[in-house]
PDB file of C-alpha atoms in Angstrom:
ATOM      1  CA  LEU A   1      -7.552   6.405 -13.134  1.00 89.00           C
ATOM      2  CA  GLU A   2      -5.981   4.237 -15.815  1.00 88.00           C
ATOM      3  CA  GLY A   3      -2.570   4.526 -17.281  1.00 85.00           C
ATOM      4  CA  GLY A   4      -0.213   2.530 -19.412  1.00 83.00           C
ATOM      5  CA  VAL A   5       3.282   1.222 -19.111  1.00 82.00           C
ATOM      6  CA  SER A   6       4.761   3.932 -17.148  1.00 84.00           C
ATOM      7  CA  SER A   7       2.054   6.309 -16.187  1.00 90.00           C
ATOM      8  CA  PHE A   8       1.915   8.428 -13.023  1.00 93.00           C
ATOM      9  CA  GLN A   9       5.458   8.066 -12.113  1.00 93.00           C
ATOM     10  CA  PHE A  10       6.367  10.653  -9.506  1.00 95.00           C
ATOM     11  CA  ALA A  11       2.711  11.498  -9.285  1.00 95.00           C
ATOM     12  CA  ARG A  12       1.595  13.287  -6.045  1.00 97.00           C
ATOM     13  CA  PHE A  13      -1.860  12.411  -4.597  1.00 97.00           C
ATOM     14  CA  ASP A  14      -1.097  13.481  -1.029  1.00 98.00           C
ATOM     15  CA  ALA A  15      -4.041  14.113   1.086  1.00 98.00           C
ATOM     16  CA  ALA A  16      -6.334  13.256  -2.063  1.00 98.00           C
ATOM     17  CA  LYS A  17     -10.017  11.855  -1.373  1.00 98.00           C
ATOM     18  CA  LEU A  18      -9.688   8.489  -3.173  1.00 98.00           C
ATOM     19  CA  ALA A  19     -12.338   6.578  -1.238  1.00 98.00           C
ATOM     20  CA  ARG A  20     -13.331   3.563  -3.484  1.00 98.00           C
ATOM     21  CA  ALA A  21     -11.350   4.722  -6.444  1.00 97.00           C
ATOM     22  CA  ARG A  22      -9.566   2.384  -8.916  1.00 96.00           C
ATOM     23  CA  LEU A  23      -6.032   3.120  -9.752  1.00 94.00           C
ATOM     24  CA  THR A  24      -4.611   0.658 -12.342  1.00 93.00           C
ATOM     25  CA  GLY A  25      -1.705   0.898 -14.559  1.00 90.00           C
ATOM     26  CA  GLY A  26       0.824  -1.102 -16.428  1.00 88.00           C
ATOM     27  CA  GLY A  27       4.535  -2.406 -15.827  1.00 87.00           C
ATOM     28  CA  SER A  28       6.338   0.774 -14.149  1.00 89.00           C
ATOM     29  CA  SER A  29       2.928   2.692 -13.269  1.00 92.00           C
ATOM     30  CA  PHE A  30       2.869   4.744  -9.995  1.00 93.00           C
ATOM     31  CA  GLN A  31       6.603   4.368  -9.160  1.00 94.00           C
ATOM     32  CA  LEU A  32       7.891   6.846  -6.673  1.00 95.00           C
ATOM     33  CA  ALA A  33       4.344   8.082  -6.458  1.00 96.00           C
ATOM     34  CA  SER A  34       3.312   9.672  -3.126  1.00 98.00           C
ATOM     35  CA  PHE A  35       0.034   9.187  -1.402  1.00 98.00           C
ATOM     36  CA  VAL A  36       0.880  10.871   1.899  1.00 98.00           C
ATOM     37  CA  GLY A  37      -2.160  11.049   3.964  1.00 98.00           C
ATOM     38  CA  ALA A  38      -4.567  10.014   1.221  1.00 98.00           C
ATOM     39  CA  ASP A  39      -7.830   8.240   1.837  1.00 98.00           C
ATOM     40  CA  LEU A  40      -7.964   5.191  -0.237  1.00 98.00           C
ATOM     41  CA  THR A  41     -10.688   3.671   1.960  1.00 98.00           C
ATOM     42  CA  GLY A  42     -12.135   0.677  -0.363  1.00 98.00           C
ATOM     43  CA  ALA A  43      -9.968   1.494  -3.308  1.00 98.00           C
ATOM     44  CA  THR A  44      -8.402  -0.781  -5.747  1.00 97.00           C
ATOM     45  CA  LEU A  45      -4.535  -0.300  -6.658  1.00 96.00           C
ATOM     46  CA  ALA A  46      -3.421  -2.595  -9.324  1.00 94.00           C
ATOM     47  CA  GLY A  47      -0.193  -2.536 -11.294  1.00 90.00           C
ATOM     48  CA  GLY A  48       2.129  -4.396 -13.315  1.00 87.00           C
ATOM     49  CA  ALA A  49       5.705  -5.924 -12.499  1.00 87.00           C
ATOM     50  CA  ALA A  50       7.213  -2.847 -11.197  1.00 89.00           C
ATOM     51  CA  SER A  51       4.433  -0.527 -10.180  1.00 92.00           C
ATOM     52  CA  PHE A  52       4.227   1.065  -6.920  1.00 94.00           C
ATOM     53  CA  GLN A  53       7.958   0.605  -6.281  1.00 94.00           C
ATOM     54  CA  SER A  54       9.427   3.053  -4.019  1.00 96.00           C
ATOM     55  CA  GLY A  55       5.954   4.837  -3.506  1.00 96.00           C
ATOM     56  CA  THR A  56       5.130   6.481  -0.431  1.00 98.00           C
ATOM     57  CA  PHE A  57       1.909   5.735   1.536  1.00 98.00           C
ATOM     58  CA  GLU A  58       2.959   7.326   4.636  1.00 98.00           C
ATOM     59  CA  ASP A  59      -0.244   8.032   6.901  1.00 98.00           C
ATOM     60  CA  ALA A  60      -2.454   6.763   4.202  1.00 98.00           C
ATOM     61  CA  THR A  61      -5.913   5.193   4.838  1.00 98.00           C
ATOM     62  CA  LEU A  62      -6.143   1.912   3.078  1.00 98.00           C
ATOM     63  CA  VAL A  63      -8.853   0.257   5.174  1.00 98.00           C
ATOM     64  CA  GLY A  64     -10.877  -2.037   3.047  1.00 98.00           C
ATOM     65  CA  ALA A  65      -8.601  -1.519  -0.092  1.00 98.00           C
ATOM     66  CA  THR A  66      -7.333  -4.255  -2.417  1.00 98.00           C
ATOM     67  CA  LEU A  67      -3.974  -3.961  -3.470  1.00 97.00           C
ATOM     68  CA  SER A  68      -1.707  -5.931  -6.372  1.00 95.00           C
ATOM     69  CA  GLY A  69       1.698  -5.011  -7.999  1.00 92.00           C
ATOM     70  CA  ASN A  70       4.952  -4.295  -6.936  1.00 93.00           C
ATOM     71  CA  PHE A  71       5.335  -2.605  -3.492  1.00 94.00           C
ATOM     72  CA  GLN A  72       8.963  -2.987  -3.308  1.00 94.00           C
ATOM     73  CA  ALA A  73      10.767  -0.408  -1.114  1.00 96.00           C
ATOM     74  CA  ALA A  74       7.387   1.441  -0.374  1.00 97.00           C
ATOM     75  CA  ASN A  75       7.130   3.836   2.631  1.00 98.00           C
ATOM     76  CA  ILE A  76       4.068   2.371   4.516  1.00 98.00           C
ATOM     77  CA  SER A  77       4.793   4.398   7.832  1.00 98.00           C
ATOM     78  CA  GLY A  78       1.533   4.734   9.638  1.00 98.00           C
ATOM     79  CA  ALA A  79      -0.599   3.471   7.006  1.00 98.00           C
ATOM     80  CA  ARG A  80      -3.675   1.639   7.906  1.00 98.00           C
ATOM     81  CA  PHE A  81      -4.580  -1.564   6.343  1.00 98.00           C
ATOM     82  CA  GLU A  82      -7.524  -2.713   8.336  1.00 98.00           C
ATOM     83  CA  ALA A  83      -9.497  -5.318   6.485  1.00 98.00           C
ATOM     84  CA  ALA A  84      -7.202  -4.636   3.344  1.00 98.00           C
ATOM     85  CA  ASP A  85      -6.509  -7.265   0.806  1.00 98.00           C
ATOM     86  CA  LEU A  86      -2.889  -7.430   0.336  1.00 98.00           C
ATOM     87  CA  SER A  87      -2.800 -11.035  -0.737  1.00 98.00           C
ATOM     88  CA  ALA A  88      -1.874 -10.275  -4.399  1.00 96.00           C
ATOM     89  CA  ILE A  89       1.221  -8.814  -3.192  1.00 96.00           C
ATOM     90  CA  SER A  90       4.490 -10.891  -3.000  1.00 95.00           C
ATOM     91  CA  PRO A  91       5.419 -11.487   0.576  1.00 97.00           C
ATOM     92  CA  ASN A  92       9.077 -10.467  -0.394  1.00 95.00           C
ATOM     93  CA  ASN A  93       7.695  -7.141  -1.488  1.00 93.00           C
ATOM     94  CA  LEU A  94       5.702  -6.496   1.666  1.00 95.00           C
ATOM     95  CA  ALA A  95       8.818  -7.750   3.759  1.00 96.00           C
ATOM     96  CA  ASP A  96      10.746  -4.939   1.692  1.00 96.00           C
ATOM     97  CA  CYS A  97       8.525  -2.069   2.717  1.00 97.00           C
ATOM     98  CA  TYR A  98       9.776   0.206   5.303  1.00 98.00           C
ATOM     99  CA  PHE A  99       8.430   2.319   8.177  1.00 98.00           C
ATOM    100  CA  LYS A 100       9.194   4.453  11.274  1.00 98.00           C
ATOM    101  CA  GLU A 101       5.680   4.069  12.524  1.00 98.00           C
ATOM    102  CA  PRO A 102       4.261   0.697  12.290  1.00 98.00           C
ATOM    103  CA  PRO A 103       1.420   0.218   9.752  1.00 98.00           C
ATOM    104  CA  THR A 104      -1.908  -1.181  11.409  1.00 98.00           C
ATOM    105  CA  TYR A 105      -3.817  -4.359  10.576  1.00 98.00           C
ATOM    106  CA  ASN A 106      -6.628  -6.478  11.880  1.00 98.00           C
ATOM    107  CA  ASP A 107      -8.033  -9.903  11.840  1.00 98.00           C
ATOM    108  CA  ALA A 108      -9.916  -9.071   8.503  1.00 98.00           C
ATOM    109  CA  THR A 109      -6.621  -8.122   6.592  1.00 98.00           C
ATOM    110  CA  LYS A 110      -5.709 -10.879   3.948  1.00 98.00           C
ATOM    111  CA  PHE A 111      -1.974 -11.234   3.670  1.00 98.00           C
ATOM    112  CA  PRO A 112       0.018 -13.296   1.016  1.00 97.00           C
ATOM    113  CA  THR A 113       1.069 -16.741   2.217  1.00 97.00           C
ATOM    114  CA  GLY A 114       4.318 -16.499   3.845  1.00 96.00           C
ATOM    115  CA  PHE A 115       4.103 -13.132   5.271  1.00 97.00           C
ATOM    116  CA  ASP A 116       3.816 -12.656   9.093  1.00 98.00           C
ATOM    117  CA  PRO A 117       2.791  -9.026   9.871  1.00 98.00           C
ATOM    118  CA  ALA A 118       3.706  -9.464  13.588  1.00 97.00           C
ATOM    119  CA  ALA A 119       7.091 -10.661  12.733  1.00 97.00           C
ATOM    120  CA  ARG A 120       7.554  -7.587  10.683  1.00 97.00           C
ATOM    121  CA  LEU A 121       6.497  -5.464  13.569  1.00 98.00           C
ATOM    122  CA  TRP A 122       3.269  -4.391  12.065  1.00 98.00           C
ATOM    123  CA  ARG A 123       0.771  -3.487  14.813  1.00 98.00           C
ATOM    124  CA  ARG A 124      -2.434  -5.411  15.165  1.00 98.00           C
ATOM    125  CA  VAL A 125      -5.543  -3.371  16.142  1.00 98.00           C
ATOM    126  CA  GLU A 126      -9.221  -4.329  16.925  1.00 91.00           C
TER     127      GLU A 126
END
């Protein structure tokens, strides 16, 4: 899926099977979008300066996914980030994400410089 400046705002991808999909958009794309329980295994999510803000990734599977853009105030409760590449996300954006159930990561997960998942109470898995 490819969109322009404010494409897919408020879109609902709940429980969608988007393994290896490529979702790209411009400046404000995917703001407030919902990916609750979505399978984003190996997917690429890329957006502009305000993309993915306040999005919901609760219980989503992002194993091996590559993410870039602005994930400020995103709900990542119970999301799985094993072997995901989060290095292109600002460490401040990741720190601003919230959750009730800790998101998971492993040794293969790539984080931006300056972000410590353990200090932010993310759960490390094997």
